[in-house]
Amino acid sequence: MSDHEPSYHPSNPFSKWMDSRLPIMRMMHGQFVDFPTPRNLNYMWTFGGILTFMLVVQIVSGLVLSMHYQPSDAEAFNSVELIRRDVNYGWLLRNIHAVGASMFFFAVYLHMARGIYYGSYKAPREILWILGVIIFLLMMAAGFLGYALVWGQMSFWGVTVITNLFSALPLVGTGITKWLWGGYAVSGVTLNRFFSLHFLLPFVIFGVVILHIWALHVVGQNNPTGLDIKTKSDSVPMLPFAIMKDAFALAMFALVYAWFVFFVPNYLGDADNFIEANPLSTPPHIVPEWYFLPFYAILRSIPSKLGGVLMMFGSIALLAFLPWLDTSNVRSTKYRPIFKWFLWAFFFSVVALGYLGGKPAEGSYVMWSRVFTLYYFAFFLIIMPVVGLLETPRKLPSSIMDAVLGGGGGPTAANAATAAAEKR
Ligand code: HEM
């Protein structure tokens, strides 16, 4: 990877003193100011920054919420109401955190789709990708545990359905389920341990995100062409170019986020969760939050309970094997005329599964869930390996720079900066 001249020159005596003892500023400067980023990154590359922001928002808002929340079956539901009505700006904190979960998942799905479309999981980014899949699993666990804390009807019955799934595992299943519950049914004991774990997980995610970004900075960023950075003119320093783009995208994202927080905070939630948990009354239609719906549809599309559980977890675990299931030697789908169609059909299937997961498990809904589940697995296990071997990719540009200029890119601020730097 080409490097830009280090621009860190400690000027005052303190920074010089510090630099010769703990050069942390030099390291940060190298990684987040001078770091060479491909010059052709599009807005799909801004979601990593947005996700980092969302993780911090969730941790800070969650920390303050936890100062008022009561994790017991007698008080949990009312303490959430108390936060919304009586705590100073409690309504705002609660909306920021609850809507934040949805925004976090929205961003992560786009971040993952970008990774799949541009082949960012392929060598040398396998570890980076697998760390991402681990983050995704941890995020799902954190989202599930957090939703339980509201202790409304949908929280309670959601926990009951999902924890019961483990009982389908042969031999150990019942033991695992009782162990998760901390008793013979979902109760205040379950709620209490879910609260502890929900508090812990974001910090674990934070740790894995550091590894994720570390791994990214070892191998460098992919880009829409999928080509590696070969010469200095293929890249620009991260600051100001990539950082300014990230800042603009974050501002746009924050506008949408704020609109939900201030105007429709409950739009993505479920009306049944405004009724306190009642173990004696099952809601007619139990559905998880929208971001779990595709996986919920896969679970319900399989007639056997164990089969459904295995397929649901398998659909996520499969993602970790993408670097080896994709046999093409071209990274970016942009240059893969046949695979492109299959990939768009895959994205469509995931959205369709999301829609079907929210519908009752009956009639044609089940039939279509089966069709799309089949496609989901066929895409990864058959289409991806086979098309990669058979397809003739389109001609790749000779370099990232060539792709920018060939794509109609005229003189830009970034081009001018590199030209000036090269002249010097
Ligand atoms: C808390 C969640 C996450 C955070 C904070 C995060 C953060 C980041 C950041 C800052 C970048 C660099 C900027 C960018 O490319 O957008 C990045 C890149 C990347 N992330 Fe994540 N990420 C998260 C989740 C995930 C997940 C769930 C996956 C995949 C399953 C993933 C896969 C990747 C890949 C493959 C790249 C490299 C992209 C490229 O260079 O083309 N990330 N991530």
CSV table of C-alpha atoms and ligand atoms in Angstrom, one decimal:
chain,number,residue,atom,x,y,z
A,1,MET,CA,0.0,0.0,0.0
A,2,SER,CA,1.4,3.4,-0.9
A,3,ASP,CA,2.0,5.8,1.9
A,4,HIS,CA,1.6,9.6,2.2
A,5,GLU,CA,4.3,11.7,3.9
A,6,PRO,CA,3.8,11.7,7.6
A,7,SER,CA,2.4,15.1,8.5
A,8,TYR,CA,2.8,14.8,12.3
A,9,HIS,CA,5.4,17.3,13.6
A,10,PRO,CA,5.0,18.0,17.3
A,11,SER,CA,5.4,21.7,17.7
A,12,ASN,CA,5.2,22.5,21.4
A,13,PRO,CA,7.5,21.3,24.1
A,14,PHE,CA,4.9,19.1,25.8
A,15,SER,CA,3.9,17.2,22.6
A,16,LYS,CA,7.6,16.7,21.8
A,17,TRP,CA,8.2,15.4,25.3
A,18,MET,CA,5.2,13.1,25.0
A,19,ASP,CA,6.2,11.9,21.5
A,20,SER,CA,9.5,10.7,22.7
A,21,ARG,CA,7.9,8.7,25.6
A,22,LEU,CA,4.4,7.5,24.4
A,23,PRO,CA,3.9,8.4,20.7
A,24,ILE,CA,0.2,7.8,20.8
A,25,MET,CA,-0.6,11.1,18.9
A,26,ARG,CA,1.9,10.0,16.2
A,27,MET,CA,0.1,6.7,15.9
A,28,MET,CA,-3.4,8.3,15.8
A,29,HIS,CA,-2.2,10.8,13.2
A,30,GLY,CA,-0.7,8.0,11.1
A,31,GLN,CA,-3.9,5.9,11.3
A,32,PHE,CA,-6.6,8.6,11.1
A,33,VAL,CA,-5.1,11.6,9.3
A,34,ASP,CA,-2.3,10.4,6.9
A,35,PHE,CA,-3.7,7.0,6.4
A,36,PRO,CA,-4.0,6.3,2.6
A,37,THR,CA,-7.6,5.8,1.6
A,38,PRO,CA,-8.5,4.8,-2.0
A,39,ARG,CA,-9.5,8.0,-3.8
A,40,ASN,CA,-12.7,6.4,-5.3
A,41,LEU,CA,-14.6,5.5,-2.1
A,42,ASN,CA,-18.3,6.1,-2.4
A,43,TYR,CA,-20.9,6.9,0.3
A,44,MET,CA,-21.3,3.2,1.1
A,45,TRP,CA,-17.9,3.5,2.8
A,46,THR,CA,-19.2,6.0,5.3
A,47,PHE,CA,-21.2,3.4,7.3
A,48,GLY,CA,-18.2,2.2,9.3
A,49,GLY,CA,-17.8,5.7,10.8
A,50,ILE,CA,-21.6,5.9,11.3
A,51,LEU,CA,-21.6,2.6,13.2
A,52,THR,CA,-18.8,3.7,15.4
A,53,PHE,CA,-20.8,6.8,16.3
A,54,MET,CA,-23.9,4.7,17.0
A,55,LEU,CA,-22.0,2.4,19.3
A,56,VAL,CA,-20.9,5.3,21.4
A,57,VAL,CA,-24.4,6.8,21.4
A,58,GLN,CA,-25.9,3.5,22.6
A,59,ILE,CA,-23.2,3.1,25.3
A,60,VAL,CA,-23.6,6.6,26.6
A,61,SER,CA,-27.5,6.7,26.5
A,62,GLY,CA,-27.7,3.1,27.9
A,63,LEU,CA,-25.4,4.1,30.8
A,64,VAL,CA,-27.6,6.9,31.9
A,65,LEU,CA,-30.8,4.9,31.4
A,66,SER,CA,-29.4,2.2,33.6
A,67,MET,CA,-29.2,4.7,36.4
A,68,HIS,CA,-33.0,4.9,36.5
A,69,TYR,CA,-34.0,1.4,35.3
A,70,GLN,CA,-35.1,-1.3,37.8
A,71,PRO,CA,-34.3,-4.9,36.6
A,72,SER,CA,-37.0,-6.7,38.6
A,73,ASP,CA,-40.2,-8.2,37.2
A,74,ALA,CA,-42.3,-6.1,39.6
A,75,GLU,CA,-40.7,-2.8,38.7
A,76,ALA,CA,-39.1,-3.0,35.2
A,77,PHE,CA,-42.1,-2.0,33.1
A,78,ASN,CA,-43.0,0.9,35.5
A,79,SER,CA,-39.4,2.1,35.7
A,80,VAL,CA,-39.4,2.5,31.9
A,81,GLU,CA,-42.6,4.5,32.1
A,82,LEU,CA,-41.1,6.6,34.9
A,83,ILE,CA,-38.0,7.3,32.7
A,84,ARG,CA,-40.3,8.4,29.9
A,85,ARG,CA,-42.5,10.6,32.1
A,86,ASP,CA,-40.7,11.8,35.2
A,87,VAL,CA,-36.9,11.7,34.7
A,88,ASN,CA,-35.6,15.0,33.3
A,89,TYR,CA,-35.2,14.4,29.5
A,90,GLY,CA,-35.8,10.7,30.2
A,91,TRP,CA,-38.2,10.6,27.2
A,92,LEU,CA,-35.3,11.8,25.0
A,93,LEU,CA,-32.8,9.4,26.4
A,94,ARG,CA,-35.2,6.5,26.0
A,95,ASN,CA,-36.0,7.4,22.4
A,96,ILE,CA,-32.4,7.9,21.5
A,97,HIS,CA,-31.6,4.4,22.8
A,98,ALA,CA,-34.6,2.6,21.5
A,99,VAL,CA,-34.6,4.2,18.0
A,100,GLY,CA,-30.8,4.0,18.2
A,101,ALA,CA,-31.0,0.2,18.1
A,102,SER,CA,-33.0,0.3,14.9
A,103,MET,CA,-30.6,2.9,13.3
A,104,PHE,CA,-27.6,0.7,14.4
A,105,PHE,CA,-29.1,-2.3,12.6
A,106,PHE,CA,-30.1,-0.3,9.6
A,107,ALA,CA,-26.5,0.9,9.2
A,108,VAL,CA,-25.0,-2.5,9.9
A,109,TYR,CA,-27.1,-4.1,7.2
A,110,LEU,CA,-26.0,-1.5,4.6
A,111,HIS,CA,-22.4,-1.9,5.8
A,112,MET,CA,-22.6,-5.7,5.3
A,113,ALA,CA,-24.3,-5.4,2.0
A,114,ARG,CA,-21.5,-3.1,0.8
A,115,GLY,CA,-19.0,-5.7,2.0
A,116,ILE,CA,-20.7,-8.4,0.0
A,117,TYR,CA,-21.3,-6.3,-3.1
A,118,TYR,CA,-17.7,-5.1,-3.4
A,119,GLY,CA,-16.1,-8.4,-2.2
A,120,SER,CA,-14.6,-6.8,0.9
A,121,TYR,CA,-14.5,-10.2,2.6
A,122,LYS,CA,-12.0,-11.6,0.1
A,123,ALA,CA,-8.3,-12.0,0.8
A,124,PRO,CA,-6.5,-10.3,2.5
A,125,ARG,CA,-9.6,-9.1,4.5
A,126,GLU,CA,-10.9,-12.5,5.8
A,127,ILE,CA,-10.1,-11.8,9.5
A,128,LEU,CA,-11.6,-8.3,9.2
A,129,TRP,CA,-14.8,-9.8,7.8
A,130,ILE,CA,-15.0,-12.6,10.4
A,131,LEU,CA,-14.6,-10.1,13.2
A,132,GLY,CA,-17.5,-8.3,11.5
A,133,VAL,CA,-19.6,-11.4,11.7
A,134,ILE,CA,-18.7,-11.8,15.4
A,135,ILE,CA,-19.8,-8.2,16.0
A,136,PHE,CA,-23.0,-8.8,14.2
A,137,LEU,CA,-23.8,-11.9,16.4
A,138,LEU,CA,-23.0,-9.8,19.5
A,139,MET,CA,-25.2,-7.0,18.3
A,140,MET,CA,-28.1,-9.4,17.8
A,141,ALA,CA,-27.6,-10.7,21.3
A,142,ALA,CA,-27.4,-7.2,22.7
A,143,GLY,CA,-30.6,-6.2,20.8
A,144,PHE,CA,-32.5,-9.2,21.9
A,145,LEU,CA,-31.4,-8.8,25.6
A,146,GLY,CA,-32.2,-5.1,25.6
A,147,TYR,CA,-35.7,-5.6,24.1
A,148,ALA,CA,-36.5,-8.0,27.0
A,149,LEU,CA,-35.7,-5.3,29.6
A,150,VAL,CA,-38.9,-3.3,28.7
A,151,TRP,CA,-40.8,-6.2,30.2
A,152,GLY,CA,-43.9,-5.6,28.0
A,153,GLN,CA,-45.9,-8.4,26.5
A,154,MET,CA,-43.8,-8.7,23.4
A,155,SER,CA,-40.6,-8.6,25.4
A,156,PHE,CA,-41.8,-11.4,27.7
A,157,TRP,CA,-43.2,-13.6,24.9
A,158,GLY,CA,-40.3,-12.9,22.6
A,159,VAL,CA,-37.9,-14.1,25.3
A,160,THR,CA,-40.1,-17.2,25.9
A,161,VAL,CA,-40.1,-18.1,22.2
A,162,ILE,CA,-36.4,-17.6,21.6
A,163,THR,CA,-35.1,-19.2,24.8
A,164,ASN,CA,-37.4,-22.2,24.2
A,165,LEU,CA,-35.7,-22.8,20.9
A,166,PHE,CA,-32.7,-24.1,22.7
A,167,SER,CA,-34.8,-26.9,24.2
A,168,ALA,CA,-34.9,-28.4,20.6
A,169,LEU,CA,-31.2,-29.4,20.9
A,170,PRO,CA,-30.9,-33.1,21.7
A,171,LEU,CA,-29.7,-34.1,25.2
A,172,VAL,CA,-28.5,-30.7,26.4
A,173,GLY,CA,-31.4,-28.6,25.2
A,174,THR,CA,-33.7,-28.6,28.2
A,175,GLY,CA,-30.7,-28.0,30.5
A,176,ILE,CA,-29.5,-25.0,28.5
A,177,THR,CA,-33.0,-23.5,28.5
A,178,LYS,CA,-33.4,-23.8,32.3
A,179,TRP,CA,-29.9,-22.4,32.7
A,180,LEU,CA,-30.8,-19.4,30.6
A,181,TRP,CA,-34.0,-18.8,32.5
A,182,GLY,CA,-32.4,-19.4,35.9
A,183,GLY,CA,-35.5,-21.5,36.8
A,184,TYR,CA,-38.3,-23.3,35.2
A,185,ALA,CA,-39.8,-20.4,33.3
A,186,VAL,CA,-39.0,-16.9,32.2
A,187,SER,CA,-39.2,-14.8,35.3
A,188,GLY,CA,-37.6,-11.9,37.2
A,189,VAL,CA,-34.5,-14.0,37.6
A,190,THR,CA,-34.2,-14.2,33.8
A,191,LEU,CA,-34.7,-10.4,33.5
A,192,ASN,CA,-32.0,-9.7,36.0
A,193,ARG,CA,-29.4,-11.7,34.2
A,194,PHE,CA,-30.5,-10.3,30.9
A,195,PHE,CA,-29.9,-6.8,32.3
A,196,SER,CA,-26.3,-7.7,33.4
A,197,LEU,CA,-25.5,-9.2,30.0
A,198,HIS,CA,-27.1,-6.4,28.1
A,199,PHE,CA,-24.9,-3.9,30.1
A,200,LEU,CA,-21.8,-6.0,29.4
A,201,LEU,CA,-22.2,-6.8,25.7
A,202,PRO,CA,-21.7,-3.3,24.2
A,203,PHE,CA,-18.3,-3.1,25.9
A,204,VAL,CA,-17.4,-6.5,24.4
A,205,ILE,CA,-18.6,-5.2,21.0
A,206,PHE,CA,-16.4,-2.1,21.5
A,207,GLY,CA,-13.3,-4.4,22.1
A,208,VAL,CA,-14.1,-6.4,18.9
A,209,VAL,CA,-14.6,-3.2,16.9
A,210,ILE,CA,-11.1,-2.1,17.9
A,211,LEU,CA,-9.7,-5.4,16.5
A,212,HIS,CA,-12.0,-4.9,13.4
A,213,ILE,CA,-10.5,-1.4,12.7
A,214,TRP,CA,-7.0,-2.6,13.6
A,215,ALA,CA,-7.3,-5.5,11.0
A,216,LEU,CA,-8.7,-2.9,8.5
A,217,HIS,CA,-5.7,-0.7,9.0
A,218,VAL,CA,-3.2,-3.5,8.4
A,219,VAL,CA,-4.6,-4.5,5.0
A,220,GLY,CA,-6.1,-1.2,4.0
A,221,GLN,CA,-9.6,-0.4,2.6
A,222,ASN,CA,-11.2,-2.0,-0.3
A,223,ASN,CA,-12.9,0.3,-2.9
A,224,PRO,CA,-15.6,0.1,-5.6
A,225,THR,CA,-13.1,-1.3,-8.2
A,226,GLY,CA,-11.8,-4.0,-5.8
A,227,LEU,CA,-8.3,-3.2,-7.0
A,228,ASP,CA,-5.4,-2.7,-4.6
A,229,ILE,CA,-3.7,0.6,-4.1
A,230,LYS,CA,-0.6,0.4,-6.2
A,231,THR,CA,0.7,3.9,-6.5
A,232,LYS,CA,0.5,7.0,-4.5
A,233,SER,CA,-2.0,8.6,-6.9
A,234,ASP,CA,-4.5,5.8,-6.2
A,235,SER,CA,-5.0,7.1,-2.7
A,236,VAL,CA,-5.6,10.3,-0.7
A,237,PRO,CA,-4.9,11.0,2.9
A,238,MET,CA,-7.8,10.1,5.2
A,239,LEU,CA,-8.1,13.7,6.5
A,240,PRO,CA,-9.6,15.8,5.0
A,241,PHE,CA,-11.0,13.6,2.1
A,242,ALA,CA,-12.5,10.5,3.7
A,243,ILE,CA,-13.2,12.2,7.0
A,244,MET,CA,-15.2,15.1,5.4
A,245,LYS,CA,-17.3,12.6,3.4
A,246,ASP,CA,-17.9,10.6,6.6
A,247,ALA,CA,-18.9,13.8,8.5
A,248,PHE,CA,-21.4,14.8,5.8
A,249,ALA,CA,-22.9,11.2,5.7
A,250,LEU,CA,-23.1,11.2,9.5
A,251,ALA,CA,-24.9,14.5,9.5
A,252,MET,CA,-27.5,13.2,7.0
A,253,PHE,CA,-27.9,10.0,9.0
A,254,ALA,CA,-28.3,12.0,12.2
A,255,LEU,CA,-31.1,14.0,10.5
A,256,VAL,CA,-33.1,10.8,9.8
A,257,TYR,CA,-32.3,9.5,13.3
A,258,ALA,CA,-33.5,12.7,14.9
A,259,TRP,CA,-36.7,12.7,12.9
A,260,PHE,CA,-37.5,9.3,14.3
A,261,VAL,CA,-36.5,10.3,17.8
A,262,PHE,CA,-38.6,13.5,17.9
A,263,PHE,CA,-41.5,12.7,15.7
A,264,VAL,CA,-42.2,8.9,15.4
A,265,PRO,CA,-40.2,7.3,18.3
A,266,ASN,CA,-42.6,4.3,18.5
A,267,TYR,CA,-43.1,3.8,14.8
A,268,LEU,CA,-40.8,0.8,14.7
A,269,GLY,CA,-41.9,-0.7,17.9
A,270,ASP,CA,-44.9,-2.9,18.8
A,271,ALA,CA,-48.1,-1.8,20.4
A,272,ASP,CA,-48.2,-4.9,22.6
A,273,ASN,CA,-45.1,-3.8,24.3
A,274,PHE,CA,-47.0,-1.0,26.0
A,275,ILE,CA,-48.9,-3.7,28.0
A,276,GLU,CA,-47.0,-5.0,31.0
A,277,ALA,CA,-45.7,-8.6,30.7
A,278,ASN,CA,-48.3,-11.2,31.7
A,279,PRO,CA,-47.3,-14.8,31.8
A,280,LEU,CA,-51.0,-15.9,31.7
A,281,SER,CA,-51.9,-14.1,28.5
A,282,THR,CA,-50.2,-14.9,25.2
A,283,PRO,CA,-50.4,-12.2,22.4
A,284,PRO,CA,-52.1,-13.6,19.3
A,285,HIS,CA,-49.1,-12.8,17.1
A,286,ILE,CA,-45.5,-12.8,18.5
A,287,VAL,CA,-43.0,-11.0,16.4
A,288,PRO,CA,-39.5,-9.8,17.1
A,289,GLU,CA,-38.1,-6.3,16.2
A,290,TRP,CA,-37.9,-5.6,12.5
A,291,TYR,CA,-34.2,-6.3,12.3
A,292,PHE,CA,-34.6,-9.9,13.3
A,293,LEU,CA,-37.5,-10.6,10.9
A,294,PRO,CA,-35.5,-12.3,8.0
A,295,PHE,CA,-34.0,-14.8,10.5
A,296,TYR,CA,-37.3,-15.3,12.2
A,297,ALA,CA,-38.9,-16.1,8.8
A,298,ILE,CA,-36.1,-18.7,8.2
A,299,LEU,CA,-36.8,-20.2,11.6
A,300,ARG,CA,-40.5,-20.6,10.9
A,301,SER,CA,-40.2,-21.8,7.4
A,302,ILE,CA,-38.8,-25.2,8.5
A,303,PRO,CA,-41.4,-27.6,9.8
A,304,SER,CA,-39.2,-29.1,12.5
A,305,LYS,CA,-38.2,-27.1,15.5
A,306,LEU,CA,-34.6,-28.4,15.6
A,307,GLY,CA,-34.3,-27.9,11.8
A,308,GLY,CA,-35.5,-24.3,12.1
A,309,VAL,CA,-33.1,-23.5,14.9
A,310,LEU,CA,-30.2,-25.0,12.9
A,311,MET,CA,-31.1,-23.2,9.7
A,312,MET,CA,-31.6,-19.9,11.5
A,313,PHE,CA,-28.2,-20.0,13.2
A,314,GLY,CA,-26.7,-21.6,10.1
A,315,SER,CA,-27.8,-18.6,8.0
A,316,ILE,CA,-25.6,-16.3,10.1
A,317,ALA,CA,-22.7,-18.7,10.6
A,318,LEU,CA,-22.5,-19.2,6.8
A,319,LEU,CA,-21.5,-15.6,6.5
A,320,ALA,CA,-18.2,-16.3,8.1
A,321,PHE,CA,-17.3,-18.7,5.3
A,322,LEU,CA,-17.9,-16.2,2.4
A,323,PRO,CA,-14.1,-15.7,1.8
A,324,TRP,CA,-13.9,-19.3,0.8
A,325,LEU,CA,-17.3,-19.8,-0.8
A,326,ASP,CA,-16.6,-17.1,-3.3
A,327,THR,CA,-14.4,-18.6,-5.9
A,328,SER,CA,-14.1,-15.6,-8.3
A,329,ASN,CA,-10.8,-13.9,-8.6
A,330,VAL,CA,-12.5,-10.5,-9.0
A,331,ARG,CA,-13.6,-8.7,-5.9
A,332,SER,CA,-16.1,-6.1,-7.0
A,333,THR,CA,-19.5,-7.3,-8.3
A,334,LYS,CA,-19.4,-4.2,-10.6
A,335,TYR,CA,-17.2,-6.3,-12.9
A,336,ARG,CA,-19.2,-9.5,-12.6
A,337,PRO,CA,-22.1,-9.4,-15.1
A,338,ILE,CA,-23.7,-12.7,-14.1
A,339,PHE,CA,-23.1,-12.8,-10.4
A,340,LYS,CA,-24.6,-9.3,-10.2
A,341,TRP,CA,-28.1,-10.5,-11.0
A,342,PHE,CA,-27.9,-13.4,-8.5
A,343,LEU,CA,-26.6,-10.9,-5.8
A,344,TRP,CA,-29.5,-8.5,-6.3
A,345,ALA,CA,-31.9,-11.4,-6.2
A,346,PHE,CA,-30.2,-12.4,-2.8
A,347,PHE,CA,-30.7,-8.8,-1.4
A,348,PHE,CA,-34.4,-9.0,-2.6
A,349,SER,CA,-34.8,-12.4,-0.8
A,350,VAL,CA,-33.5,-11.0,2.4
A,351,VAL,CA,-36.0,-8.1,2.3
A,352,ALA,CA,-38.8,-10.4,1.3
A,353,LEU,CA,-37.9,-12.7,4.2
A,354,GLY,CA,-38.0,-9.6,6.5
A,355,TYR,CA,-41.5,-8.9,5.2
A,356,LEU,CA,-42.7,-12.5,5.6
A,357,GLY,CA,-41.2,-12.8,9.1
A,358,GLY,CA,-43.7,-10.1,10.2
A,359,LYS,CA,-46.7,-12.0,8.8
A,360,PRO,CA,-48.6,-14.8,10.5
A,361,ALA,CA,-47.0,-18.3,9.8
A,362,GLU,CA,-49.8,-19.6,7.6
A,363,GLY,CA,-50.7,-20.3,4.0
A,364,SER,CA,-48.8,-18.6,1.2
A,365,TYR,CA,-46.6,-16.7,3.7
A,366,VAL,CA,-45.0,-20.0,4.8
A,367,MET,CA,-44.7,-21.2,1.2
A,368,TRP,CA,-42.9,-18.0,0.1
A,369,SER,CA,-40.7,-18.1,3.2
A,370,ARG,CA,-39.6,-21.5,2.1
A,371,VAL,CA,-38.8,-20.3,-1.4
A,372,PHE,CA,-36.7,-17.4,-0.2
A,373,THR,CA,-35.0,-19.5,2.5
A,374,LEU,CA,-34.0,-22.0,-0.1
A,375,TYR,CA,-32.6,-19.2,-2.3
A,376,TYR,CA,-30.7,-17.7,0.7
A,377,PHE,CA,-28.8,-21.0,1.2
A,378,ALA,CA,-28.5,-21.8,-2.5
A,379,PHE,CA,-27.0,-18.4,-3.1
A,380,PHE,CA,-24.1,-19.0,-0.7
A,381,LEU,CA,-23.6,-22.8,-1.1
A,382,ILE,CA,-24.2,-23.2,-4.8
A,383,ILE,CA,-24.4,-20.0,-6.8
A,384,MET,CA,-21.5,-18.2,-5.3
A,385,PRO,CA,-18.9,-21.0,-5.7
A,386,VAL,CA,-20.2,-22.1,-9.2
A,387,VAL,CA,-20.7,-18.7,-10.8
A,388,GLY,CA,-17.3,-17.6,-9.6
A,389,LEU,CA,-15.7,-20.5,-11.6
A,390,LEU,CA,-17.7,-20.1,-14.7
A,391,GLU,CA,-18.2,-16.4,-15.2
A,392,THR,CA,-16.0,-14.2,-17.4
A,393,PRO,CA,-15.6,-10.9,-15.6
A,394,ARG,CA,-15.7,-7.6,-17.4
A,395,LYS,CA,-12.3,-5.9,-18.1
A,396,LEU,CA,-11.0,-4.2,-15.0
A,397,PRO,CA,-9.4,-0.8,-15.1
A,398,SER,CA,-5.6,-0.8,-14.8
A,399,SER,CA,-5.7,1.1,-11.6
A,400,ILE,CA,-7.9,3.0,-9.1
A,401,MET,CA,-6.8,6.3,-10.6
A,402,ASP,CA,-7.6,5.0,-14.1
A,403,ALA,CA,-11.1,4.0,-12.9
A,404,VAL,CA,-11.7,7.5,-11.5
A,405,LEU,CA,-10.5,9.3,-14.7
A,406,GLY,CA,-12.1,6.8,-17.0
A,407,GLY,CA,-15.4,7.1,-15.2
A,408,GLY,CA,-15.6,10.8,-16.2
A,409,GLY,CA,-13.7,12.1,-13.1
A,410,GLY,CA,-12.2,15.4,-14.1
A,411,PRO,CA,-10.0,17.6,-12.0
A,412,THR,CA,-11.2,17.3,-8.4
A,413,ALA,CA,-9.8,18.7,-5.1
A,414,ALA,CA,-8.4,15.2,-4.4
A,415,ASN,CA,-6.7,15.0,-7.8
A,416,ALA,CA,-5.3,18.4,-7.5
A,417,ALA,CA,-3.9,17.6,-4.0
A,418,THR,CA,-2.2,14.5,-5.2
A,419,ALA,CA,-0.8,16.2,-8.4
A,420,ALA,CA,0.6,18.9,-6.2
A,421,ALA,CA,2.1,16.4,-3.7
A,422,GLU,CA,3.7,14.5,-6.6
A,423,LYS,CA,5.2,17.6,-8.0
A,424,ARG,CA,6.9,18.4,-4.7
B,1,HEM,C1,-20.4,-2.1,15.6
B,1,HEM,C2,-20.4,-2.5,14.4
B,1,HEM,C3,-19.3,-2.1,13.4
B,1,HEM,C4,-18.4,-1.1,13.4
B,1,HEM,C5,-18.4,0.1,14.4
B,1,HEM,C6,-17.6,-1.2,12.2
B,1,HEM,C7,-16.6,-0.3,11.8
B,1,HEM,C8,-16.0,-0.3,10.6
B,1,HEM,C9,-15.2,0.8,10.1
B,1,HEM,C10,-14.9,2.2,10.8
B,1,HEM,C11,-14.8,0.5,8.9
B,1,HEM,C12,-14.0,1.4,7.9
B,1,HEM,C13,-14.9,2.3,7.2
B,1,HEM,C14,-15.8,1.6,6.2
B,1,HEM,O1,-15.4,0.8,5.4
B,1,HEM,O2,-17.1,1.8,6.3
B,1,HEM,C15,-15.2,-0.9,8.6
B,1,HEM,C16,-14.9,-1.6,7.5
B,1,HEM,C17,-15.4,-2.9,7.3
B,1,HEM,N1,-16.3,-3.6,8.0
B,1,HEM,FE1,-17.1,-3.0,9.8
B,1,HEM,N2,-18.0,-2.3,11.5
B,1,HEM,C18,-19.0,-2.9,12.2
B,1,HEM,C19,-19.6,-4.1,11.8
B,1,HEM,C20,-19.3,-4.9,10.7
B,1,HEM,C21,-20.0,-6.1,10.4
B,1,HEM,C22,-21.2,-6.7,11.1
B,1,HEM,C23,-19.3,-6.6,9.3
B,1,HEM,C24,-19.6,-7.8,8.5
B,1,HEM,C25,-20.2,-8.9,8.8
B,1,HEM,C26,-18.3,-5.7,8.9
B,1,HEM,C27,-17.4,-5.8,7.9
B,1,HEM,C28,-16.5,-4.8,7.5
B,1,HEM,C29,-15.6,-4.9,6.3
B,1,HEM,C30,-15.5,-6.1,5.4
B,1,HEM,C31,-14.9,-3.7,6.2
B,1,HEM,C32,-13.9,-3.3,5.1
B,1,HEM,C33,-14.6,-2.7,4.1
B,1,HEM,C34,-13.7,-2.2,2.9
B,1,HEM,O3,-12.6,-1.7,3.1
B,1,HEM,O4,-14.3,-2.4,1.8
B,1,HEM,N3,-18.3,-4.6,9.8
B,1,HEM,N4,-16.0,-1.3,9.7
